[in-house]
XYZ file of C-alpha atoms in Angstrom:
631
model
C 1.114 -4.492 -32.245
C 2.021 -5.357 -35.863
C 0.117 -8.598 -36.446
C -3.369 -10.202 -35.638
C -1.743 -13.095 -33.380
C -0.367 -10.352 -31.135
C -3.748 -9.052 -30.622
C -4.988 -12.924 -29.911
C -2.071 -13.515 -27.507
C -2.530 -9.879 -25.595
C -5.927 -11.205 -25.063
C -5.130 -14.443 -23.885
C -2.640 -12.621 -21.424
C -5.298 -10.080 -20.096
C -7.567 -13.303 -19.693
C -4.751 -15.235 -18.039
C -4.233 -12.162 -15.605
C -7.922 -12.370 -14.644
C -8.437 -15.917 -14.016
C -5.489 -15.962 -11.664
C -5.964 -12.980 -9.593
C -10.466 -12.693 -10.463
C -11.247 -13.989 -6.684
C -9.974 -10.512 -5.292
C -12.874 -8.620 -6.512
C -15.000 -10.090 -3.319
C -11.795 -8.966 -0.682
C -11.980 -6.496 1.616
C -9.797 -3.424 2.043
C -6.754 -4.566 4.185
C -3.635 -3.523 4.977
C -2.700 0.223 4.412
C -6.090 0.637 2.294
C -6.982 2.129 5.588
C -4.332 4.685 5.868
C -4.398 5.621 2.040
C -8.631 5.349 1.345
C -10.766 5.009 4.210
C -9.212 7.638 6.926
C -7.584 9.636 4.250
C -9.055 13.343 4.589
C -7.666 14.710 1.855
C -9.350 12.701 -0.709
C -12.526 14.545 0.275
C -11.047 17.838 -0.190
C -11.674 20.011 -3.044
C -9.301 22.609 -4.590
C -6.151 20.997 -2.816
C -3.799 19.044 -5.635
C -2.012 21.885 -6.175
C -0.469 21.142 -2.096
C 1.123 17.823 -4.050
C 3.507 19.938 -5.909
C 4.676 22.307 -3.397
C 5.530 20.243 -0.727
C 2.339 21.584 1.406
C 0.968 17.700 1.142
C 4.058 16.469 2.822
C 3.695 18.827 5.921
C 0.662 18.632 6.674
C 0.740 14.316 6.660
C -1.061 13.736 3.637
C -0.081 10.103 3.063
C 2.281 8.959 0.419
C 2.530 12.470 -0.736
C 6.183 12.376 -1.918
C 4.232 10.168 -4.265
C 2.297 12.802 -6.000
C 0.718 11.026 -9.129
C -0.637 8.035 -6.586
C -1.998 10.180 -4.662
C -4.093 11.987 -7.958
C -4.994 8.394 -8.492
C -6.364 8.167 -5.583
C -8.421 10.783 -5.237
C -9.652 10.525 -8.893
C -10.599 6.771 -8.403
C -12.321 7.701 -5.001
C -14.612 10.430 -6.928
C -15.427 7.425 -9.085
C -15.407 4.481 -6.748
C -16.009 5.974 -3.513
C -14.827 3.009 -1.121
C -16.337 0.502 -3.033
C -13.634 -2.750 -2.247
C -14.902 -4.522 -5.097
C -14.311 -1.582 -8.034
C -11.078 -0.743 -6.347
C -10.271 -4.343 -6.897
C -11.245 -4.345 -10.121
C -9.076 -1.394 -11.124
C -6.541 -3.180 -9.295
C -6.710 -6.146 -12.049
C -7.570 -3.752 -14.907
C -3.856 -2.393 -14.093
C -2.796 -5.651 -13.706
C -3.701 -6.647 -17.088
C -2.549 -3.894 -18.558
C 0.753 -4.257 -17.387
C 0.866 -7.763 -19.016
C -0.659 -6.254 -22.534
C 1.938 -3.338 -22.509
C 5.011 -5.827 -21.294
C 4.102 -8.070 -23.979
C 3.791 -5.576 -26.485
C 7.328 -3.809 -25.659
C 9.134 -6.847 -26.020
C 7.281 -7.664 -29.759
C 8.229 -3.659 -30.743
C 11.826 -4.577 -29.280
C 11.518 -7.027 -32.372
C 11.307 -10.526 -30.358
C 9.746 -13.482 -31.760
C 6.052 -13.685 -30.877
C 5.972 -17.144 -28.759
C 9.205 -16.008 -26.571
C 7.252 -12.302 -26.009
C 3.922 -14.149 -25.043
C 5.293 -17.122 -22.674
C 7.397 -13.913 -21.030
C 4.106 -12.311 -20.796
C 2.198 -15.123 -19.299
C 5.135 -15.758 -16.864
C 4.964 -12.382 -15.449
C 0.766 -12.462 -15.354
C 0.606 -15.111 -13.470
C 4.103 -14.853 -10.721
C 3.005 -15.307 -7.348
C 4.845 -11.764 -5.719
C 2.101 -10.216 -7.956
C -0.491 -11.271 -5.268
C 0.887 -7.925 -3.170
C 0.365 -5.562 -5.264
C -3.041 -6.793 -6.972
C -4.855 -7.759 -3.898
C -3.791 -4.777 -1.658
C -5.357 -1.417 -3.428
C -3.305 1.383 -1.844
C -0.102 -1.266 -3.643
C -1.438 -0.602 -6.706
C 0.746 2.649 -7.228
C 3.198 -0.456 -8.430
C 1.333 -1.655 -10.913
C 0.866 2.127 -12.179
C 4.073 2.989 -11.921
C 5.176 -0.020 -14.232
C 2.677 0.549 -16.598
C 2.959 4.206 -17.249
C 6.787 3.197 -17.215
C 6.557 0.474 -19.891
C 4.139 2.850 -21.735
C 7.233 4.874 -22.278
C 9.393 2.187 -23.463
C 6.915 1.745 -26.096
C 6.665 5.386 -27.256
C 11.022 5.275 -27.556
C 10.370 2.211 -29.976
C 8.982 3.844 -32.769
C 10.050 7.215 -34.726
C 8.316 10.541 -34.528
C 9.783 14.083 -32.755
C 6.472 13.918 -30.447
C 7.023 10.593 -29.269
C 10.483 11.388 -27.274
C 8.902 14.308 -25.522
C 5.742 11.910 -23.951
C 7.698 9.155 -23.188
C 9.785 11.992 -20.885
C 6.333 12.739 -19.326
C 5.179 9.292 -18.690
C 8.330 8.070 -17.230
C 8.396 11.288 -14.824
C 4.655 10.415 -13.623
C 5.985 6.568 -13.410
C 9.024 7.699 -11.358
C 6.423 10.238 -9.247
C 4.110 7.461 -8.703
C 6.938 4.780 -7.524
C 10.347 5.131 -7.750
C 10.986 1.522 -7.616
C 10.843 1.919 -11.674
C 14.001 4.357 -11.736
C 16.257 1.386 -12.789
C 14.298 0.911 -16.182
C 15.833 4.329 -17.420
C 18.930 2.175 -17.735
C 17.235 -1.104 -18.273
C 15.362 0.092 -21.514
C 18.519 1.635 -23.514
C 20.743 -1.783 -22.794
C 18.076 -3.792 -23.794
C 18.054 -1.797 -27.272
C 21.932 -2.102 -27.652
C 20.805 -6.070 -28.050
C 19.758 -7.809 -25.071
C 15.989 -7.830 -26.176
C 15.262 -7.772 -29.819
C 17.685 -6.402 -32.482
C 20.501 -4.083 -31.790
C 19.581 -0.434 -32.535
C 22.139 2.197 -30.319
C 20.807 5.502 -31.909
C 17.077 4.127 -30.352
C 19.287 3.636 -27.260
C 20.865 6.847 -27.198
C 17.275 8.532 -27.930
C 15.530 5.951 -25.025
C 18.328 6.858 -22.710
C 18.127 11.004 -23.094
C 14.161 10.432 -22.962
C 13.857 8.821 -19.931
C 17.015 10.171 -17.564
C 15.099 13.224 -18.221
C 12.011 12.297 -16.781
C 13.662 10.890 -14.415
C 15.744 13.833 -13.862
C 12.754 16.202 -13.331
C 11.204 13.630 -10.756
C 14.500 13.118 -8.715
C 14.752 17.221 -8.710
C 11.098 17.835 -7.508
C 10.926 15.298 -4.896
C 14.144 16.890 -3.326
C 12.855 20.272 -3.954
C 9.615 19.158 -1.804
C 11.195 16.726 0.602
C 14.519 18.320 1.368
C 16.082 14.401 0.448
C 15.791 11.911 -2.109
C 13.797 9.710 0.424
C 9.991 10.068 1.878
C 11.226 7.698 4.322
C 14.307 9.107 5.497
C 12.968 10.578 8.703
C 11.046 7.442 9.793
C 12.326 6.157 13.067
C 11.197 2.846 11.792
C 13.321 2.271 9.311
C 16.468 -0.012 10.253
C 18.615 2.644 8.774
C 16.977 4.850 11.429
C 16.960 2.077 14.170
C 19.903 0.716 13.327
C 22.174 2.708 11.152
C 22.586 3.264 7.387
C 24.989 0.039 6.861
C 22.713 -2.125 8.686
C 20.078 -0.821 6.311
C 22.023 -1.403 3.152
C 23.456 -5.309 4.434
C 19.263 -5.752 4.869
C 18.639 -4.643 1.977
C 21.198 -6.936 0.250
C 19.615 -9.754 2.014
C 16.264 -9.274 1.148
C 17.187 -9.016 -2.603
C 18.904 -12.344 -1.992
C 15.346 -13.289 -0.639
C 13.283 -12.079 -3.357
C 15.141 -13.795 -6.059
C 14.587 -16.776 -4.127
C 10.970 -15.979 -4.225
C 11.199 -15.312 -7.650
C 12.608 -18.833 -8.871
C 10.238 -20.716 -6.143
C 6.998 -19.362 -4.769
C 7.640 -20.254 -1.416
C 7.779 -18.818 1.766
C 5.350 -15.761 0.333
C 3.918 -14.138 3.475
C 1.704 -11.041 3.838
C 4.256 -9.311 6.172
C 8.357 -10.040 6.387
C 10.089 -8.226 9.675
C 13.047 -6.007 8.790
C 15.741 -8.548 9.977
C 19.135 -6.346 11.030
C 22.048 -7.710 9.013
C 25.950 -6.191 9.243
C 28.860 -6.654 7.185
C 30.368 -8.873 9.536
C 28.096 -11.925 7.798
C 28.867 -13.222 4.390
C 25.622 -12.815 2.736
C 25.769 -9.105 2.016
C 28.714 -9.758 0.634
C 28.000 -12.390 -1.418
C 24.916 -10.790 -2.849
C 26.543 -7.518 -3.430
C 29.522 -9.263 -5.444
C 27.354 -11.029 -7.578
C 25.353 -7.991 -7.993
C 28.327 -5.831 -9.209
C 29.853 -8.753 -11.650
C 26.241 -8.979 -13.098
C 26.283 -5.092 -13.933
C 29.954 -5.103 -14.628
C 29.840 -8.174 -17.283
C 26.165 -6.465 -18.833
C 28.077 -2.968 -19.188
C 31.620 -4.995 -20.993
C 29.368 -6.903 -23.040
C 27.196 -3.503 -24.133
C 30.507 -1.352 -24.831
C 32.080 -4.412 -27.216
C 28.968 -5.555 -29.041
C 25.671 -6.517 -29.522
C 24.713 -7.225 -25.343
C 24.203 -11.373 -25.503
C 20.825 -12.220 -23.483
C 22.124 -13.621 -20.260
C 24.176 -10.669 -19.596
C 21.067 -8.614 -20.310
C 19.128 -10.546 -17.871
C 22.041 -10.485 -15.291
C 22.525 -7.225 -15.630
C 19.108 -5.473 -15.334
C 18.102 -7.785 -12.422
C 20.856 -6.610 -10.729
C 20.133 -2.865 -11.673
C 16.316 -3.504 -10.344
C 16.767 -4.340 -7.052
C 18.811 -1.182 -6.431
C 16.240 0.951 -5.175
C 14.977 -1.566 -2.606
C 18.528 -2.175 -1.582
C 18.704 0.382 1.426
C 20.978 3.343 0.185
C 18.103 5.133 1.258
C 15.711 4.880 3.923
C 13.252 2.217 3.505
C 10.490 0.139 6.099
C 9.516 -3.425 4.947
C 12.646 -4.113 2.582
C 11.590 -8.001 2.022
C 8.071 -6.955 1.380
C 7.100 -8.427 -2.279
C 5.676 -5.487 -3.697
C 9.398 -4.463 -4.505
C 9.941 -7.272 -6.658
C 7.641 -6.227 -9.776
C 10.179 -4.543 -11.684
C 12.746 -7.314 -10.543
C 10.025 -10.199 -11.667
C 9.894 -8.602 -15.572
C 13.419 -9.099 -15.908
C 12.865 -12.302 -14.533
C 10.149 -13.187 -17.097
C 12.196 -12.621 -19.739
C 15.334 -14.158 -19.190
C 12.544 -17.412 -17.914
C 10.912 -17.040 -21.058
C 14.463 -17.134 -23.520
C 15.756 -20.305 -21.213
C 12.284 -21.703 -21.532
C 11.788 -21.189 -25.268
C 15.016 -22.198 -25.709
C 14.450 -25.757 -24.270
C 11.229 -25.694 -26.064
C 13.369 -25.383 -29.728
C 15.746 -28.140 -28.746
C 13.049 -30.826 -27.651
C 10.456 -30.139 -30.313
C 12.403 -31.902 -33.083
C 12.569 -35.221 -30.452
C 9.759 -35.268 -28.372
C 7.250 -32.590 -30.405
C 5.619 -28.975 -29.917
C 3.093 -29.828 -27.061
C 6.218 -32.017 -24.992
C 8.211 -28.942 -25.389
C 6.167 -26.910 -24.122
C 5.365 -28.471 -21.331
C 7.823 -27.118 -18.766
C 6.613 -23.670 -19.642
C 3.281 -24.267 -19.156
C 4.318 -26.282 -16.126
C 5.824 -22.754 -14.588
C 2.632 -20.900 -15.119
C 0.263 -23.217 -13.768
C 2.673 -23.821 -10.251
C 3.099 -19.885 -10.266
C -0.730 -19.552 -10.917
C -1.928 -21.351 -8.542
C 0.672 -20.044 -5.626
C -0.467 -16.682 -6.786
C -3.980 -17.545 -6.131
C -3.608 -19.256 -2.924
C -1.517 -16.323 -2.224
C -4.293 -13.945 -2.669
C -6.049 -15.558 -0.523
C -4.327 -14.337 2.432
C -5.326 -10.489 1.946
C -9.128 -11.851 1.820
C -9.782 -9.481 5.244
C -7.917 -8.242 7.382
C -8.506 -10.521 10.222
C -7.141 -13.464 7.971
C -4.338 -10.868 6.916
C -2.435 -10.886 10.476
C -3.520 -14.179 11.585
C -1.390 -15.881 8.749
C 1.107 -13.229 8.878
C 1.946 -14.151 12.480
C 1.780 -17.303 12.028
C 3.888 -17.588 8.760
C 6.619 -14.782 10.011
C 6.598 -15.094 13.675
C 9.738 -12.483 13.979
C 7.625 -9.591 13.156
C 6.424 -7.544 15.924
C 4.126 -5.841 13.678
C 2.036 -8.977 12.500
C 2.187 -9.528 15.993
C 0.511 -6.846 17.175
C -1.997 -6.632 14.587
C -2.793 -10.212 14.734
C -3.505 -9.530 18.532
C -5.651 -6.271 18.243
C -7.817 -8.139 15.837
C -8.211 -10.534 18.640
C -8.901 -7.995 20.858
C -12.022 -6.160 18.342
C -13.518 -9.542 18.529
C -13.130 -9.490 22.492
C -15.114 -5.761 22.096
C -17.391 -7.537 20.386
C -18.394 -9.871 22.928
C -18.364 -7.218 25.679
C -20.596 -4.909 23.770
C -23.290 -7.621 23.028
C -22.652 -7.781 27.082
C -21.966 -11.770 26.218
C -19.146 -13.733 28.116
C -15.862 -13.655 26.475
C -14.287 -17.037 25.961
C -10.933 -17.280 28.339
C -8.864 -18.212 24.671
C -9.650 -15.157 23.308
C -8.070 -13.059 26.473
C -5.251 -15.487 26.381
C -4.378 -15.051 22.476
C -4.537 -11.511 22.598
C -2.285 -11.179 25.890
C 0.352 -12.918 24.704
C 0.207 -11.679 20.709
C 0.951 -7.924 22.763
C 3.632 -9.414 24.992
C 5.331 -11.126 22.401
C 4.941 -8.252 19.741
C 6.885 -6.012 22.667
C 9.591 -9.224 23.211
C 10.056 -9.459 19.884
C 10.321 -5.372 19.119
C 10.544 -3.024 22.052
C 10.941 -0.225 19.937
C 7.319 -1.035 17.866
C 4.662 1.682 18.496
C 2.365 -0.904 17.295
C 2.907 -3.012 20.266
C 1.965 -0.363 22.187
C -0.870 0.347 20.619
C -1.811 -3.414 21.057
C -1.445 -3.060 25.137
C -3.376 0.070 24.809
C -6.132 -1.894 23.169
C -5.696 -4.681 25.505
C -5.653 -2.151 28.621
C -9.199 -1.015 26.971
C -10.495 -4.580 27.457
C -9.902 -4.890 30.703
C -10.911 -1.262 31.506
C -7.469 0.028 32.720
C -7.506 3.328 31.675
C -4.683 4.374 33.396
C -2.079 1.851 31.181
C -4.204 2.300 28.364
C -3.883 6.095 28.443
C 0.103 5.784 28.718
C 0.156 2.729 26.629
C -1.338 5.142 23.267
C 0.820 7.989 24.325
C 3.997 6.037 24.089
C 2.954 5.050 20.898
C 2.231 8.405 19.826
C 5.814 9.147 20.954
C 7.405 6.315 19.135
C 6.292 7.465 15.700
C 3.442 5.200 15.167
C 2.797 5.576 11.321
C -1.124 6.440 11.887
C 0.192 8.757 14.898
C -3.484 10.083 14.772
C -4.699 6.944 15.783
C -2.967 6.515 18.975
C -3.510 10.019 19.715
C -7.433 9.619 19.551
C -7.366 6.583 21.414
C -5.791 8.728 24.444
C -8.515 11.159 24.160
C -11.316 8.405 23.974
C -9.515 7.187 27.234
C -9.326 11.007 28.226
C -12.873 11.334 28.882
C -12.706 8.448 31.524
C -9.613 9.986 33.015
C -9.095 13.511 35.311
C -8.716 16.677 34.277
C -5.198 16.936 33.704
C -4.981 14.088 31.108
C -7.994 15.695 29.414
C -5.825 18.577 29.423
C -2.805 16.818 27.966
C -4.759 15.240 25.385
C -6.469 18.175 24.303
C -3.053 19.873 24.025
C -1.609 16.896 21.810
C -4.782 17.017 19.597
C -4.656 20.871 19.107
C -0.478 20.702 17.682
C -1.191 18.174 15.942
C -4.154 19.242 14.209
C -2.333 22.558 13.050
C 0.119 20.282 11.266
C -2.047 17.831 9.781
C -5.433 19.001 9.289
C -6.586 16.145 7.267
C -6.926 14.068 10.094
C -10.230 13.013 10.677
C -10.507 10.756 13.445
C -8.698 13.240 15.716
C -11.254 16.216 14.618
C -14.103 13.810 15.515
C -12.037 12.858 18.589
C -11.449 16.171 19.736
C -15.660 16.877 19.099
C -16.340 14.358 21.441
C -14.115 15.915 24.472
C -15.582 19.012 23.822
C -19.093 17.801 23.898
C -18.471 15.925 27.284
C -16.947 19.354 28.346
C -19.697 21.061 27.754
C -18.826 22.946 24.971
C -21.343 22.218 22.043
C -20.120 25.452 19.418
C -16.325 23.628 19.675
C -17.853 20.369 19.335
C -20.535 20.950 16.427
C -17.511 22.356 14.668
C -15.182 19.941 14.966
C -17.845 17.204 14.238
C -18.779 19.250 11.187
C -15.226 18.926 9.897
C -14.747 15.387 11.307
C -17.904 14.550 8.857
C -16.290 16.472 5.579
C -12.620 14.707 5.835
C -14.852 11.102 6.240
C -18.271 11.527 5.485
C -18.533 7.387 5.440
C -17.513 7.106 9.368
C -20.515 5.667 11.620
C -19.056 7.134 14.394
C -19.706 10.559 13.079
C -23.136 10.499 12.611
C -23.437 8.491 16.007
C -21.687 11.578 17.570
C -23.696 14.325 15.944
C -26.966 12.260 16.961
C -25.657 12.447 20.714
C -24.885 16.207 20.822
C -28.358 16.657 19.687
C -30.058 14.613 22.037
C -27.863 16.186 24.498
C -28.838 19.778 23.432
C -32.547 18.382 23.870
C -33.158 18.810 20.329
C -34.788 15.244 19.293
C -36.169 16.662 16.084
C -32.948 17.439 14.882
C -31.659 13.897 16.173
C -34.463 12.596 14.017
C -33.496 15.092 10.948
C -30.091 13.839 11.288
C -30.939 10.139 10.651
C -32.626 11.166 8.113
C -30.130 13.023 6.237
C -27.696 10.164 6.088
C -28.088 6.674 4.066
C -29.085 4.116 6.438
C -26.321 1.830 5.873
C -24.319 4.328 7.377
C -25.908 4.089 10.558
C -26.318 0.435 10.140
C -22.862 0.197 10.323
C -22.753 1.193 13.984
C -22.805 -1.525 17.438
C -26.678 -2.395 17.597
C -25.888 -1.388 21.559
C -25.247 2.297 20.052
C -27.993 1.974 17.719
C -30.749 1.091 20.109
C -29.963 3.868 22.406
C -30.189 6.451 19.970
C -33.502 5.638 19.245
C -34.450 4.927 22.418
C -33.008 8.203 23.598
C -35.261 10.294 20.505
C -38.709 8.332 21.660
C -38.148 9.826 25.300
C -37.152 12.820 24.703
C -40.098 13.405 22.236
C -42.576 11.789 24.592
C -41.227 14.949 26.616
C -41.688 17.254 24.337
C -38.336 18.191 23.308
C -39.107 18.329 19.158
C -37.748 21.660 18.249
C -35.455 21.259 15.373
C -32.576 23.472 15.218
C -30.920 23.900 11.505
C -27.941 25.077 12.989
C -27.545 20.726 13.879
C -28.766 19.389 10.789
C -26.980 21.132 8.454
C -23.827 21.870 10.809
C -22.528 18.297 10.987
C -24.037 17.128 8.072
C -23.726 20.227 5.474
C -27.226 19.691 2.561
């Protein structure tokens, strides 16, 4: 930054960023935080990073592992944070920020005038599709991605034979974080042949061979790991899976249609939008994709003839941006607003030139502070629909409730909305308190619509399963999580300990199948804790304790923060006859741990420990203590 003010309006920027989005510091983890932090085995593993780069991550199910950067992230930021929501939240706005800071400064390196750079700036801190990405912690590979991507756009700006050569680096860990940033290898160079700043084409030519080569080497290595250019390209629920590759790209099309609306008018922002089949057959896709390629076609003309005018630039590169969520390969959740952060910069800027502008025009008539006001007028609206936004990924009870009610087409916020329902139902039954005939009704019919709605959705499955549970039919809960299972559920491992939980109250021969399901597909994904812990607890009620105490003891290293763990360990103990070691064990852990469990489960435990000490039973056996719960 080349002047004082700049360093006044990056502050005011990183300021703006955290009064907007500051509330999500006190949310919970929601959405896939689950799937990415809390359950995620390999995060506790040491020595293993180097699986990232040889495609051993992907096989074995470590999640988001064609993503290999997020995935260093996240295991760095769990040494540090551990599952603390509130510092992962606080990262989450730190990257925010910085995305601002380093957007800002980009366009003031590109050469543009300081009050146009900072009202782009304070556009893009404050746009209410940021409230995705910010709020949701395993989204955060977004905001990474753009700002190790923008951190290379600044590098190409200024001379030096190192500077190339990083920038190269930084966009390949962008591109290996998210490859929703591909777009800005193109993106940067036009903007240097004129449509941001002054016209410079040997910085082009240099920005251009710098960045298609990172992006080069990241395109390379994740088909060298993957076998295709998509992680997704398997996933049977993805509509080009479920419906065919056209259907996916006409979707895709759509949704872009959708997200600019979004863009231009924060309205109908939801946490969840269903993938909505389109064909060719309807005009949309059509529309959208000819105004897409006369957008690209009238920035490229403009670029070969001259210095590139502003609103071809901004034409263009939005165009270019929404490419990768457009469906030419395999996506899930195409209208979700975490694809539109690239889209929203471009946005910003061409906002901030109209805006500024205006601003130029009016001062001379009505004054500075007149002029000014529709700009500010943008940020506050987008500001506080950003904020209200937010709001919505407070828990993750409030998550699904207002994404069924606000998209109620989607099976999935459906189902989720309806096994929250059903936890709180648990809830009820294990305080062994009435449960109110509402609750039974809302969560029947959230699973019965969820399967209308979708019968392909292993999540609606998984919601009868849990329903099934409720009502303590373990026959259709049983088959219920299998068909899940079979379906492709994204948390497979889920469903698949759920059947073995329902196992134990079952016959032989579904123990057996279980078992069998566990076993293949714990020699494929070994990182799966829940089904190591699940597979401890059929062993223990088989009367095997050595199988049990070992899979508990690996259950406990992949998620050494699970209740149900330690719960476990304590009952194979007690079981053994060993209260001593039952005692050593709750002392080995921190007792919020074990707070953490039903007070039902706690206060038989201890009950449990009393008796059998009043009998006599206090030999401690090391082979417990430090077998489940390693010093």
């Amino acid at each position: 930054m080349s002047a004082p003010s700049d360093r006044w309006f990056a502050a005011i920027l990183a300021v703006l960023v955290g009064v907007t989005f500051l509330p999500v510091v006190g949310f919970d983890l929601v959405y896939d935080d689950h799937l990415v932090l809390t359950d995620n085995g390999y995060l506790r593993t040491r020595g293993d990073l180097w699986k990232l780069f040889d495609g051993r991550a992907v096989e074995e199910g470590v999640p988001d592992a064609h993503r290999p950067v997020s995935v260093v992230w996240d295991v760095v930021t769990y040494r540090l944070f551990g599952l603390s929501a509130a510092a992962h939240h606080g990262l989450s706005l730190f990257l925010a920020a910085a995305a601002s800071v380093l957007g800002f400064a980009w366009l003031r390196r590109r050469g543009e005038p300081p009050w146009t750079a900072f009202v782009a700036g304070a556009v893009f801190s404050v746009l209410a599709v940021h409230a995705e990405p910010v709020a949701v912690v395993s989204f955060r590979e977004d905001l990474l991605a753009f700002v190790l991507a923008v951190t290379a756009a600044c590098l190409v700006e200024r001379r030096g034979t190192w500077r190339p050569p990083v920038a190269s680096a930084c966009f390949f860990a962008a591109c290996q974080t998210k490859m929703s940033v591909a777009p800005l290898a193109l993106i940067v160079p036009a903007a240097q042949l004129g449509g941001v700043g002054r016209r410079d084409p040997a910085r082009a030519r240099t920005a251009a061979a710098a960045l298609a080569f990172g992006l080069a080497v990241a395109v390379l290595h994740r088909i060298a790991v993957l076998g295709a250019f998509s992680g997704q390209g398997d996933d049977p629920r993805s509509l080009a899976h479920t419906h065919g590759w056209d259907v996916g790209v006409a979707a895709g099309f759509e949704a872009a249609a959708m997200g600019l609306g979004r863009l231009l008018l924060p309205v109908g922002l939801a946490p969840d939008h269903p993938d909505r089949p389109a064909t060719w057959a309807d005009p949309a896709p059509w529309l959208v994709a000819a105004a897409f390629a006369l957008a690209a076609g009238w920035c490229l003309v403009r670029s070969l003839r001259g210095p590139l005018p502003r609103a071809a630039f901004v034409a263009g590169a939005l165009a270019l941006s929404f490419v990768p969520a457009l469906g030419f390969v395999p996506l899930r959740n195409v209208e979700a607003e975490r694809y539109l952060f690239v889209p929203s910069w471009i946005f910003s800027i061409g906002a901030a030139a109209g805006l500024t502008l205006v601003a130029r025009r009016l001062a001379p008539r009505v004054g500075v502070m007149a002029a000014a006001a529709p700009a500010f007028a943008l940020v506050v609206v987008q500001g506080a629909a950003a904020q209200a936004h937010a709001r919505d990924f407070r828990s993750e009870s409030r998550l699904w409730e207002v994404a069924a009610r606000r998209a109620p087409g989607s099976a999935r916020a459906q189902s989720l909305a309806a096994i929250q329902q059903i936890r709180r139902i648990e809830t009820y039954q294990r305080a062994e308190r009435p449960v109110p005939p509402w609750m039974w009704a809302r969560a029947r019919a959230g699973c019965h619509s969820a399967a209308r709605l979708d019968p392909h959705e292993a999540l609606a499955d998984m919601c009868q399963g849990r329903l099934a549970v409720a009502e303590r039919r373990w026959e259709a809960a049983f088959a219920a999580f299998l068909r899940a299972y079979d379906k492709g559920l994204g948390r497979a491992d889920r469903a698949l300990a759920a059947a073995a939980h329902v196992a134990l109250d079952l016959g032989d021969a579904q123990r057996d199948e279980a078992l069998a399901q566990i076993a293949q597909f714990l020699a494929n994904h070994p990182y799966a804790a829940g089904l190591w812990a699940a597979r401890g607890r059929i062993r223990h009620r088989l009367g095997d304790p050595d199988g049990a105490l070992s899979d508990l003891r690996r259950a406990r290293r992949l998620a050494p923060e699970r209740w149900d763990v330690v719960i476990w360990g304590l009952e194979l103990a007690l079981d053994l006859g060993d209260a001593a070691a039952a005692r050593d064990l709750l002392a080995s852990v921190h007792d919020d741990l074990v707070e953490r469990a039903p007070a039902p489960d706690r206060a038989t435990i201890w009950r449990r420990i009393r008796l059998a000490r009043t009998l006599g039973l206090a030999t401690s056996d090391p082979r417990l203590v430090h077998g489940v719960f390693p010093p």
